[in-house]
CSV table of C-alpha atoms and ligand atoms in Angstrom, one decimal:
chain,number,residue,atom,x,y,z
D,1,MET,CA,-6.8,7.9,-6.7
D,2,LEU,CA,-3.7,9.3,-7.0
D,3,PHE,CA,-3.3,9.7,-3.6
D,4,THR,CA,-2.9,6.1,-2.8
D,5,LYS,CA,-0.3,5.4,-5.4
D,6,TYR,CA,1.9,7.5,-3.7
D,7,VAL,CA,1.1,5.7,0.1
D,8,ILE,CA,2.4,3.0,-1.7
D,9,THR,CA,5.4,4.2,-3.1
D,10,ALA,CA,6.2,6.1,0.1
D,11,ALA,CA,5.3,3.0,2.1
D,12,VAL,CA,8.7,1.3,0.6
D,13,ALA,CA,11.4,3.8,1.7
D,14,ALA,CA,9.3,4.7,5.4
D,15,VAL,CA,10.0,0.9,6.6
D,16,PHE,CA,13.5,1.9,6.1
D,17,ALA,CA,13.5,5.0,7.9
D,18,VAL,CA,11.9,4.0,11.2
D,19,PRO,CA,14.3,4.8,14.2
D,20,ALA,CA,15.5,2.1,17.2
D,21,PHE,CA,13.4,4.6,20.1
D,22,ALA,CA,10.3,4.8,17.6
D,23,ALA,CA,8.4,5.7,21.3
D,24,GLU,CA,10.0,9.5,21.0
D,25,THR,CA,9.7,9.8,17.2
D,26,LEU,CA,7.2,10.0,14.1
D,27,SER,CA,5.4,6.6,13.4
D,28,ALA,CA,6.5,4.7,10.2
D,29,LYS,CA,2.6,5.3,9.2
D,30,ASP,CA,3.1,8.8,10.1
D,31,LEU,CA,5.8,9.3,8.0
D,32,GLN,CA,4.7,7.4,5.0
D,33,THR,CA,1.3,9.7,5.0
D,34,ALA,CA,3.5,12.7,5.4
D,35,SER,CA,5.6,11.8,2.3
D,36,ALA,CA,2.4,10.8,0.6
D,37,LEU,CA,0.9,14.5,1.1
D,38,ARG,CA,4.1,16.2,0.2
D,39,ASP,CA,4.1,14.3,-3.5
D,40,ALA,CA,0.5,14.7,-3.8
D,41,ALA,CA,-0.2,18.1,-2.8
D,42,GLN,CA,2.1,19.4,-5.6
D,43,THR,CA,-0.5,18.6,-8.2
D,44,GLY,CA,-4.0,20.0,-8.5
D,45,ASN,CA,-2.8,23.9,-8.3
D,46,LEU,CA,-4.9,24.6,-5.3
D,47,SER,CA,-2.9,26.9,-3.7
D,48,TYR,CA,-2.3,28.6,-7.7
D,49,ARG,CA,-6.5,28.6,-7.6
D,50,ILE,CA,-7.1,30.3,-4.2
D,51,LEU,CA,-4.5,33.2,-5.1
D,52,GLU,CA,-6.5,33.7,-8.2
D,53,SER,CA,-9.8,34.0,-6.4
D,54,LEU,CA,-8.4,36.7,-4.1
D,55,THR,CA,-6.7,38.4,-6.5
D,56,THR,CA,-9.5,38.5,-8.9
D,57,GLU,CA,-12.3,38.9,-6.9
D,58,ILE,CA,-10.5,40.9,-3.9
D,59,GLY,CA,-7.7,42.6,-5.3
D,60,PRO,CA,-5.7,45.6,-2.8
D,61,ARG,CA,-7.0,45.1,0.4
D,62,MET,CA,-5.4,47.7,2.8
D,63,ALA,CA,-6.2,47.8,6.3
D,64,GLY,CA,-8.8,49.6,7.0
D,65,SER,CA,-10.3,50.4,3.5
D,66,LYS,CA,-13.1,49.1,2.3
D,67,ASN,CA,-11.6,46.0,0.6
D,68,ASP,CA,-10.4,45.1,3.9
D,69,ALA,CA,-13.7,43.9,4.9
D,70,ARG,CA,-14.6,42.2,1.9
D,71,ALA,CA,-11.1,40.1,2.3
D,72,VAL,CA,-12.4,38.9,5.8
D,73,ALA,CA,-15.7,37.8,3.9
D,74,TRP,CA,-13.7,36.2,1.1
D,75,ALA,CA,-11.7,34.2,3.6
D,76,GLU,CA,-14.5,33.1,5.8
D,77,ALA,CA,-16.6,32.0,2.7
D,78,LYS,CA,-13.0,30.2,1.1
D,79,PHE,CA,-12.4,28.4,4.7
D,80,ARG,CA,-15.9,27.0,5.0
D,81,GLU,CA,-15.9,26.0,0.6
D,82,LEU,CA,-12.6,24.2,1.7
D,83,GLY,CA,-14.2,22.4,4.2
D,84,PHE,CA,-12.4,23.1,7.5
D,85,ASP,CA,-14.5,21.8,10.3
D,86,LYS,CA,-14.4,25.4,12.4
D,87,VAL,CA,-14.2,29.1,11.0
D,88,TRP,CA,-14.3,31.8,13.0
D,89,LYS,CA,-12.9,35.5,13.7
D,90,GLU,CA,-11.0,37.6,16.4
D,91,PRO,CA,-11.2,41.7,16.1
D,92,VAL,CA,-8.3,43.4,15.7
D,93,THR,CA,-8.2,47.4,15.7
D,94,PHE,CA,-5.9,49.6,14.4
D,95,PRO,CA,-6.1,53.5,13.2
D,96,VAL,CA,-6.6,54.3,9.8
D,97,TRP,CA,-4.7,55.9,7.1
D,98,THR,CA,-5.3,56.6,3.3
D,99,ARG,CA,-2.9,57.7,0.7
D,100,GLY,CA,-5.0,60.2,-1.4
D,101,VAL,CA,-3.4,62.3,-4.1
D,102,GLU,CA,-0.1,62.2,-4.7
D,103,SER,CA,3.0,63.6,-7.2
D,104,ALA,CA,6.0,64.8,-7.2
D,105,GLU,CA,8.3,66.9,-9.9
D,106,ILE,CA,11.5,68.2,-10.2
D,107,VAL,CA,10.9,72.1,-10.9
D,108,ALA,CA,14.9,73.2,-11.6
D,109,PRO,CA,17.0,73.0,-13.0
D,110,PHE,CA,15.3,70.1,-15.3
D,111,PRO,CA,11.4,70.4,-15.0
D,112,GLN,CA,9.9,66.9,-15.5
D,113,PRO,CA,7.6,64.9,-13.4
D,114,LEU,CA,8.7,61.8,-11.2
D,115,LEU,CA,6.9,58.5,-10.1
D,116,VAL,CA,6.1,58.8,-6.2
D,117,THR,CA,4.3,57.1,-3.7
D,118,ALA,CA,3.5,57.9,0.0
D,119,LEU,CA,5.0,55.7,2.5
D,120,GLY,CA,2.4,54.5,5.2
D,121,PHE,CA,1.7,56.9,8.2
D,122,SER,CA,3.4,59.5,6.2
D,123,VAL,CA,1.2,63.3,7.3
D,124,GLY,CA,0.2,64.7,3.8
D,125,THR,CA,1.7,68.1,2.6
D,126,PRO,CA,-0.3,71.2,2.7
D,127,ALA,CA,-2.9,70.9,-0.9
D,128,GLU,CA,-0.5,73.3,-2.8
D,129,GLY,CA,2.5,71.0,-2.1
D,130,ILE,CA,5.9,71.6,-0.5
D,131,THR,CA,9.2,72.8,-2.6
D,132,GLY,CA,13.0,72.6,-1.4
D,133,ASP,CA,16.2,71.8,-2.5
D,134,ILE,CA,17.0,68.2,-2.6
D,135,VAL,CA,19.9,66.8,-0.1
D,136,ARG,CA,21.4,63.7,-0.8
D,137,PHE,CA,22.6,61.2,1.7
D,138,ALA,CA,23.8,57.3,0.9
D,139,THR,CA,22.4,56.1,3.9
D,140,LEU,CA,20.2,56.5,7.3
D,141,LYS,CA,23.5,56.6,8.9
D,142,ASP,CA,25.1,59.6,6.7
D,143,LEU,CA,21.9,61.8,7.3
D,144,ILE,CA,22.1,61.3,11.1
D,145,GLU,CA,25.9,62.3,11.2
D,146,ALA,CA,25.2,65.3,8.7
D,147,PRO,CA,25.4,68.8,10.5
D,148,ASP,CA,22.0,70.4,11.1
D,149,ASP,CA,22.8,73.5,8.2
D,150,ALA,CA,22.9,70.8,5.5
D,151,VAL,CA,19.7,69.8,6.0
D,152,ARG,CA,17.5,72.5,7.4
D,153,GLY,CA,15.2,73.7,5.3
D,154,LYS,CA,15.4,70.9,2.6
D,155,ILE,CA,13.9,67.8,1.0
D,156,ALA,CA,16.4,65.3,2.5
D,157,PHE,CA,16.7,62.3,0.1
D,158,ILE,CA,18.1,58.9,1.1
D,159,ASP,CA,19.5,57.2,-1.9
D,160,HIS,CA,20.3,53.8,-0.1
D,161,LYS,CA,20.2,51.1,-3.1
D,162,MET,CA,19.1,47.9,-2.5
D,163,GLN,CA,21.1,45.3,-3.9
D,164,LYS,CA,20.0,41.9,-3.0
D,165,ALA,CA,17.0,40.3,-0.6
D,166,SER,CA,19.5,40.1,2.5
D,167,ASP,CA,19.7,43.9,2.3
D,168,TYR,CA,16.1,44.2,3.2
D,169,GLY,CA,16.8,45.1,7.1
D,170,SER,CA,19.4,47.7,6.5
D,171,VAL,CA,18.0,49.3,4.0
D,172,GLN,CA,14.3,49.6,5.1
D,173,ALA,CA,15.8,51.7,8.4
D,174,GLY,CA,16.0,54.3,6.0
D,175,ARG,CA,12.2,54.1,4.8
D,176,SER,CA,10.6,53.4,8.7
D,177,GLN,CA,13.2,55.8,10.6
D,178,GLY,CA,14.3,58.8,8.0
D,179,ALA,CA,11.7,61.0,8.3
D,180,SER,CA,12.1,61.8,11.9
D,181,GLU,CA,15.9,61.7,11.6
D,182,ALA,CA,15.3,64.3,8.7
D,183,ALA,CA,13.0,66.1,10.9
D,184,ARG,CA,15.2,66.5,13.7
D,185,LYS,CA,17.4,68.2,11.3
D,186,GLY,CA,15.2,70.5,10.0
D,187,ALA,CA,14.0,69.1,6.6
D,188,VAL,CA,10.7,70.0,5.2
D,189,ALA,CA,10.2,66.3,3.7
D,190,LEU,CA,11.9,63.1,2.9
D,191,VAL,CA,12.5,61.1,0.0
D,192,ILE,CA,13.9,57.8,-0.5
D,193,ARG,CA,15.0,55.5,-3.0
D,194,SER,CA,12.7,52.9,-2.9
D,195,VAL,CA,13.5,50.1,-1.0
D,196,GLY,CA,13.3,47.4,-3.9
D,197,THR,CA,16.1,45.3,-6.5
D,198,ASP,CA,14.3,45.9,-9.5
D,199,SER,CA,14.7,48.9,-12.2
D,200,HIS,CA,11.1,48.9,-12.8
D,201,ARG,CA,9.4,52.8,-12.6
D,202,PHE,CA,7.5,51.5,-10.0
D,203,PRO,CA,7.7,53.2,-6.5
D,204,HIS,CA,7.5,50.9,-3.2
D,205,THR,CA,5.4,51.5,-0.5
D,206,GLY,CA,5.8,50.4,3.2
D,207,MET,CA,5.8,51.2,6.5
D,208,MET,CA,7.4,54.6,8.5
D,209,ARG,CA,7.1,55.5,11.9
D,210,TYR,CA,7.6,59.1,13.2
D,211,LYS,CA,9.5,59.2,16.6
D,212,GLU,CA,7.8,61.5,19.8
D,213,GLY,CA,8.5,65.0,19.9
D,214,ILE,CA,9.5,65.5,16.7
D,215,PRO,CA,7.7,67.1,14.0
D,216,LYS,CA,6.1,64.9,11.5
D,217,ILE,CA,7.5,65.5,7.7
D,218,PRO,CA,5.8,64.1,4.8
D,219,ALA,CA,8.0,61.0,3.5
D,220,ALA,CA,7.8,59.5,0.5
D,221,ALA,CA,9.6,56.9,-2.3
D,222,ILE,CA,10.8,57.5,-5.9
D,223,SER,CA,11.4,54.6,-8.1
D,224,ASN,CA,15.1,53.3,-8.8
D,225,PRO,CA,15.3,54.8,-12.1
D,226,ASP,CA,13.8,57.8,-10.9
D,227,ALA,CA,16.4,58.3,-7.8
D,228,ASP,CA,19.1,57.3,-10.8
D,229,LEU,CA,17.6,60.4,-12.8
D,230,VAL,CA,17.9,62.9,-9.5
D,231,VAL,CA,21.4,61.7,-8.9
D,232,ARG,CA,22.3,62.6,-12.2
D,233,MET,CA,20.8,66.0,-11.8
D,234,LEU,CA,22.6,66.1,-8.4
D,235,GLU,CA,26.1,65.7,-10.1
D,236,ARG,CA,25.7,68.5,-12.1
D,237,GLY,CA,26.4,71.2,-9.5
D,238,LYS,CA,23.3,72.9,-9.4
D,239,PRO,CA,20.7,73.1,-6.5
D,240,VAL,CA,17.8,70.6,-7.9
D,241,SER,CA,14.2,71.3,-6.7
D,242,LEU,CA,11.5,69.0,-6.1
D,243,LYS,CA,7.6,69.7,-5.8
D,244,LEU,CA,6.1,67.3,-3.3
D,245,ARG,CA,2.2,66.7,-2.8
D,246,LEU,CA,0.9,64.4,-0.6
D,247,GLY,CA,-3.0,63.7,0.0
D,248,ALA,CA,-2.4,61.4,2.7
D,249,GLU,CA,-4.3,61.5,6.1
D,250,ASN,CA,-5.1,59.6,9.1
D,251,GLU,CA,-8.9,59.3,9.8
D,252,GLY,CA,-10.1,57.6,13.4
D,253,THR,CA,-10.1,54.2,14.3
D,254,TYR,CA,-11.5,50.7,12.2
D,255,THR,CA,-11.7,47.1,13.6
D,256,SER,CA,-10.8,44.1,11.2
D,257,TYR,CA,-10.3,40.6,12.0
D,258,ASN,CA,-7.8,37.7,12.0
D,259,VAL,CA,-9.9,35.2,10.0
D,260,ILE,CA,-9.5,31.5,11.4
D,261,GLY,CA,-10.2,28.1,9.9
D,262,GLU,CA,-9.1,25.0,11.7
D,263,ILE,CA,-8.9,21.3,11.4
D,264,THR,CA,-9.5,19.9,14.7
D,265,GLY,CA,-7.6,17.0,16.0
D,266,THR,CA,-8.7,13.4,17.2
D,267,GLU,CA,-6.4,13.0,20.6
D,268,LYS,CA,-5.4,16.4,21.4
D,269,LYS,CA,-7.6,18.7,19.8
D,270,ASP,CA,-6.9,21.5,22.3
D,271,GLU,CA,-3.4,21.8,21.3
D,272,TYR,CA,-2.5,22.9,17.8
D,273,VAL,CA,0.2,23.3,14.6
D,274,LEU,CA,-0.5,27.1,14.0
D,275,ILE,CA,0.2,27.9,10.1
D,276,GLY,CA,-1.3,31.3,8.4
D,277,GLY,CA,-0.4,34.6,6.8
D,278,HIS,CA,-1.3,38.2,6.7
D,279,LEU,CA,-4.8,38.7,4.5
D,280,ASP,CA,-4.1,42.6,4.6
D,281,SER,CA,-2.3,43.9,1.8
D,282,TRP,CA,-0.5,47.4,0.7
D,283,ASP,CA,-3.1,49.1,-1.9
D,284,LEU,CA,-0.8,49.4,-4.7
D,285,GLY,CA,-0.9,45.9,-6.6
D,286,THR,CA,-3.2,43.2,-5.7
D,287,GLY,CA,-1.2,41.5,-3.1
D,288,ALA,CA,-0.2,38.4,-4.7
D,289,ILE,CA,3.3,37.5,-3.7
D,290,ASP,CA,2.7,40.0,-0.2
D,291,ASP,CA,0.8,38.1,1.3
D,292,GLY,CA,-1.7,36.5,-0.7
D,293,ALA,CA,0.9,33.6,-1.4
D,294,GLY,CA,1.0,33.0,2.3
D,295,VAL,CA,-2.8,32.9,2.4
D,296,ALA,CA,-3.2,30.6,-0.3
D,297,ILE,CA,-0.4,28.4,0.5
D,298,THR,CA,-1.6,27.6,4.0
D,299,MET,CA,-5.3,27.5,3.3
D,300,ALA,CA,-4.1,24.8,0.7
D,301,ALA,CA,-2.2,22.8,3.0
D,302,GLY,CA,-5.2,22.7,5.4
D,303,GLU,CA,-7.5,21.6,3.1
D,304,PHE,CA,-5.0,18.9,1.4
D,305,ILE,CA,-4.9,17.1,4.8
D,306,LYS,CA,-8.9,17.5,5.0
D,307,ARG,CA,-9.6,16.1,1.8
D,308,GLN,CA,-7.1,12.9,2.2
D,309,GLY,CA,-9.5,11.8,5.0
D,310,LEU,CA,-6.8,12.6,7.2
D,311,ARG,CA,-7.5,13.2,11.0
D,312,PRO,CA,-4.3,15.0,13.0
D,313,LYS,CA,-4.0,14.0,16.4
D,314,ARG,CA,-3.4,17.9,17.4
D,315,SER,CA,-5.5,20.8,15.4
D,316,ILE,CA,-4.6,22.4,12.4
D,317,ARG,CA,-5.2,26.5,12.8
D,318,VAL,CA,-4.9,28.7,9.7
D,319,VAL,CA,-4.9,32.3,10.7
D,320,LEU,CA,-5.1,34.9,7.9
D,321,TYR,CA,-3.9,38.3,9.9
D,322,ALA,CA,-5.2,41.6,9.8
D,323,ASN,CA,-2.9,44.5,9.4
D,324,GLU,CA,0.8,42.9,9.0
D,325,GLU,CA,1.7,45.7,7.2
D,326,GLN,CA,0.9,49.1,9.1
D,327,GLY,CA,2.6,47.3,12.1
D,328,LEU,CA,2.2,43.9,12.8
D,329,ILE,CA,-1.3,44.4,14.7
D,330,GLY,CA,-2.9,41.4,13.9
D,331,GLY,CA,-0.3,39.3,15.2
D,332,LYS,CA,0.1,41.2,18.5
D,333,ALA,CA,-3.8,41.1,18.7
D,334,TYR,CA,-3.7,37.2,18.4
D,335,HIS,CA,-1.0,36.9,21.0
D,336,ASP,CA,-3.0,39.3,23.3
D,337,ALA,CA,-6.1,37.0,23.1
D,338,HIS,CA,-4.6,34.0,23.4
D,339,VAL,CA,-1.5,34.8,25.8
D,340,LYS,CA,-3.1,32.5,28.7
D,341,ASP,CA,-2.9,29.3,25.9
D,342,LEU,CA,0.4,30.2,24.6
D,343,HIS,CA,1.4,26.6,25.8
D,344,LYS,CA,-1.3,25.0,23.7
D,345,ILE,CA,0.4,25.7,20.3
D,346,GLN,CA,2.3,22.9,19.1
D,347,ALA,CA,4.6,24.9,16.4
D,348,ALA,CA,4.2,28.4,14.7
D,349,ALA,CA,4.9,29.0,10.9
D,350,GLU,CA,4.0,31.8,8.8
D,351,ALA,CA,4.3,32.2,5.1
D,352,ASP,CA,5.2,35.8,4.3
D,353,SER,CA,8.1,36.0,1.7
D,354,GLY,CA,6.5,35.5,-1.5
D,355,GLN,CA,5.4,32.3,-3.4
D,356,GLY,CA,8.5,29.8,-2.7
D,357,PRO,CA,9.8,27.5,-3.3
D,358,VAL,CA,10.7,26.2,0.4
D,359,VAL,CA,14.6,26.2,0.4
D,360,ARG,CA,15.4,25.7,4.1
D,361,PHE,CA,13.8,24.3,6.9
D,362,SER,CA,14.6,25.6,10.4
D,363,SER,CA,13.1,24.9,14.1
D,364,TYR,CA,12.9,26.4,17.0
D,365,VAL,CA,12.3,23.4,19.6
D,366,GLN,CA,13.2,22.0,22.8
D,367,PRO,CA,16.1,19.7,22.4
D,368,ALA,CA,13.8,16.5,23.6
D,369,ALA,CA,12.3,16.9,20.3
D,370,LEU,CA,15.5,17.2,17.8
D,371,PRO,CA,14.9,13.5,16.5
D,372,VAL,CA,11.2,14.2,15.3
D,373,VAL,CA,12.6,17.7,14.0
D,374,LYS,CA,15.2,15.6,11.6
D,375,GLN,CA,12.6,13.0,10.8
D,376,MET,CA,10.6,16.0,9.2
D,377,PHE,CA,13.5,17.1,7.9
D,378,ASP,CA,14.0,14.0,5.8
D,379,VAL,CA,10.5,13.8,4.6
D,380,LEU,CA,10.8,17.6,3.1
D,381,ALA,CA,14.2,17.2,1.7
D,382,PRO,CA,13.6,15.5,-1.6
D,383,LEU,CA,11.6,19.3,-2.5
D,384,GLY,CA,15.1,20.6,-2.7
D,385,VAL,CA,15.2,21.8,0.9
D,386,GLN,CA,18.2,22.4,3.2
D,387,ALA,CA,18.7,22.0,6.7
D,388,GLY,CA,18.8,25.1,9.3
D,389,ASP,CA,19.5,25.8,12.8
D,390,ASN,CA,17.3,25.1,15.8
D,391,ASP,CA,16.7,29.2,16.2
D,392,ALA,CA,14.0,29.6,13.3
D,393,HIS,CA,12.2,33.1,13.1
D,394,PRO,CA,8.7,32.0,12.1
D,395,GLY,CA,7.7,35.3,10.2
D,396,PRO,CA,6.8,38.6,11.1
D,397,ASP,CA,3.1,38.0,12.5
D,398,MET,CA,4.2,35.2,14.6
D,399,GLY,CA,7.4,36.8,15.9
D,400,ILE,CA,5.5,37.9,19.0
D,401,LEU,CA,4.7,34.1,20.1
D,402,LYS,CA,8.6,33.1,19.5
D,403,SER,CA,9.4,35.7,22.0
D,404,ALA,CA,6.8,34.5,24.7
D,405,GLY,CA,8.4,31.2,24.3
D,406,THR,CA,6.5,29.4,21.4
D,407,ALA,CA,8.0,26.3,19.3
D,408,SER,CA,8.6,27.6,16.2
D,409,PHE,CA,9.3,26.8,12.6
D,410,GLY,CA,11.0,28.6,9.6
D,411,LEU,CA,10.1,27.2,6.0
D,412,GLY,CA,12.3,29.4,4.5
D,413,LEU,CA,11.2,30.7,0.6
D,414,ASN,CA,13.5,31.4,-2.1
D,415,ASN,CA,12.5,35.4,-2.2
D,416,GLU,CA,15.2,36.5,-4.9
D,417,ASP,CA,12.8,38.1,-7.2
D,418,TYR,CA,10.4,39.0,-3.9
D,419,PHE,CA,11.9,42.7,-3.7
D,420,ASP,CA,11.2,43.5,-7.3
D,421,LEU,CA,7.7,43.4,-6.4
D,422,HIS,CA,7.1,44.5,-2.9
D,423,HIS,CA,5.0,46.8,-2.3
D,424,THR,CA,4.6,48.0,-5.7
D,425,PRO,CA,1.5,47.8,-8.3
D,426,ASP,CA,3.6,44.9,-10.1
D,427,ASP,CA,2.8,43.1,-7.2
D,428,THR,CA,-0.2,41.0,-9.2
D,429,PHE,CA,-1.3,37.5,-10.1
D,430,ASP,CA,0.8,37.0,-13.5
D,431,LYS,CA,3.7,36.7,-11.6
D,432,ILE,CA,2.8,33.4,-9.7
D,433,VAL,CA,4.4,30.2,-11.0
D,434,PRO,CA,2.0,27.0,-10.0
D,435,ALA,CA,5.2,24.7,-9.7
D,436,ARG,CA,6.8,27.3,-7.2
D,437,ILE,CA,3.7,28.1,-4.9
D,438,ASN,CA,2.6,24.2,-5.2
D,439,GLN,CA,5.9,23.0,-3.6
D,440,THR,CA,5.6,25.3,-1.2
D,441,ALA,CA,1.8,24.5,-0.1
D,442,ALA,CA,2.8,20.7,-0.3
D,443,ALA,CA,6.3,21.7,2.0
D,444,TYR,CA,3.2,23.1,4.3
D,445,ALA,CA,1.2,20.2,4.1
D,446,ALA,CA,3.6,17.5,4.9
D,447,PHE,CA,4.8,19.9,7.7
D,448,ALA,CA,1.9,20.9,9.4
D,449,TRP,CA,1.1,16.7,9.5
D,450,MET,CA,4.1,15.8,11.0
D,451,ALA,CA,3.9,18.7,13.4
D,452,ALA,CA,0.3,17.9,14.6
D,453,GLN,CA,1.1,14.0,15.1
D,454,SER,CA,4.6,14.3,16.4
D,455,PRO,CA,5.1,12.0,19.8
D,456,VAL,CA,6.8,15.1,21.7
D,457,SER,CA,5.9,18.6,22.4
D,458,PHE,CA,8.3,21.1,20.9
D,459,GLY,CA,8.4,22.5,24.0
D,460,SER,CA,6.1,25.5,24.1
D,461,GLY,CA,6.0,27.3,27.2
D,462,THR,CA,8.5,25.0,28.7
D,463,ASP,CA,11.4,25.4,30.7
D,464,ALA,CA,13.7,23.4,28.1
D,465,LEU,CA,12.9,25.8,25.4
D,466,LYS,CA,13.2,29.3,27.2
D,467,ALA,CA,17.2,27.9,28.4
D,468,LEU,CA,17.9,27.5,24.3
D,469,LYS,CA,16.5,30.9,23.6
D,470,THR,CA,19.0,32.1,26.8
D,471,VAL,CA,21.9,30.3,25.0
D,472,SER,CA,20.9,31.4,21.0
D,473,LYS,CA,20.8,35.0,22.0
X,1,LIG,ZN1,4.1,40.5,3.9
X,2,LIG,ZN1,4.5,43.5,2.8
């Protein structure tokens, strides 16, 4: 009933929005439906309720853990409950990492415990721990440029403070590469200031990688307040000694699944709009913002279209990726399994930077489709969305699809508070604000509908899109 009311209201506005060259653009009817979806999907709290279910009934779901399998079963059941036409899963195999016990303490000159967490895929310490003097570096670059004898036999400490969300790329380089750079100079362990913008005493975990041919040393993060504490101790001029114990281990391989739900199209059902998020999370919180939100937003967007009785021309496919956190492994598996059919992806857009709201809409389409993109933007603009460039990044798991020539969209989310919670025990459902996540689900529903109805291809696999890539790089 509610939906009908919106249709009537939107129809009046849409009449004036019909462009002169209608054959190449979305019809007035499709635009009016999209506007109605946008408005109606902001009510009802569906994405909020899906996320409540995931975080309450499953909680943490680290790749390869017992909860990984429970999350896969939850996702299949939820897709069916929501009325998706087809539900299936595709295998994703990866090495298993377990965290084990973890502790850190300053042993001299001011003995006291710190809160610590191992970085993903770190090796463990011997059971009795590793003890060493701390040597501080402001950034990864400073560590790389330091003389070897300043680091040898010590615990390297990268003290790179993240001020705002846009610092993530530069600051996380210390997390992902710091251990091997420290080990190259003879360090016995690496500790980093957490990659996070909060002042809570929670360390932020996250993925790290060892370089080939360099000894693997344990790597861990301490919270921002504990990093400040260590800095104050170091300022007093005496050696500061830290004892670190990590029980982390690598244990064989595991097969999880990308879980997929589809609303089947009517006219071009082999072509599809690809949306989704990643189903795995780290183990410390319940994975509400990372990336339960993306799971809930895109499931809700699909369900909302279905519930209105709408049948899209192209199919709408929601993919919940396995194991994003430990190296985009589900995203690569999806690419590899569908590599012969990537031209059938009309558009790819992942939600993986929190609950929103959507603040920017950008595309990566062949030039012939830009008039349709402008129509799509006009429908989303009343949500407070700004226009971006035609060089969108579709999200971490879908980046590989863009690289392979798939048309992509970026529904850029407000992430101002995302890195307060990211990869910590604080990533929990109470942080979710219905108005924020509802706006995001509404934007995804309207976007997916318009992309599925577009009279023109967005250009996946075409020379026109390849040419664009050459120009924009
Ligand atoms: Zn994520
Ligand atoms: Zn993450």
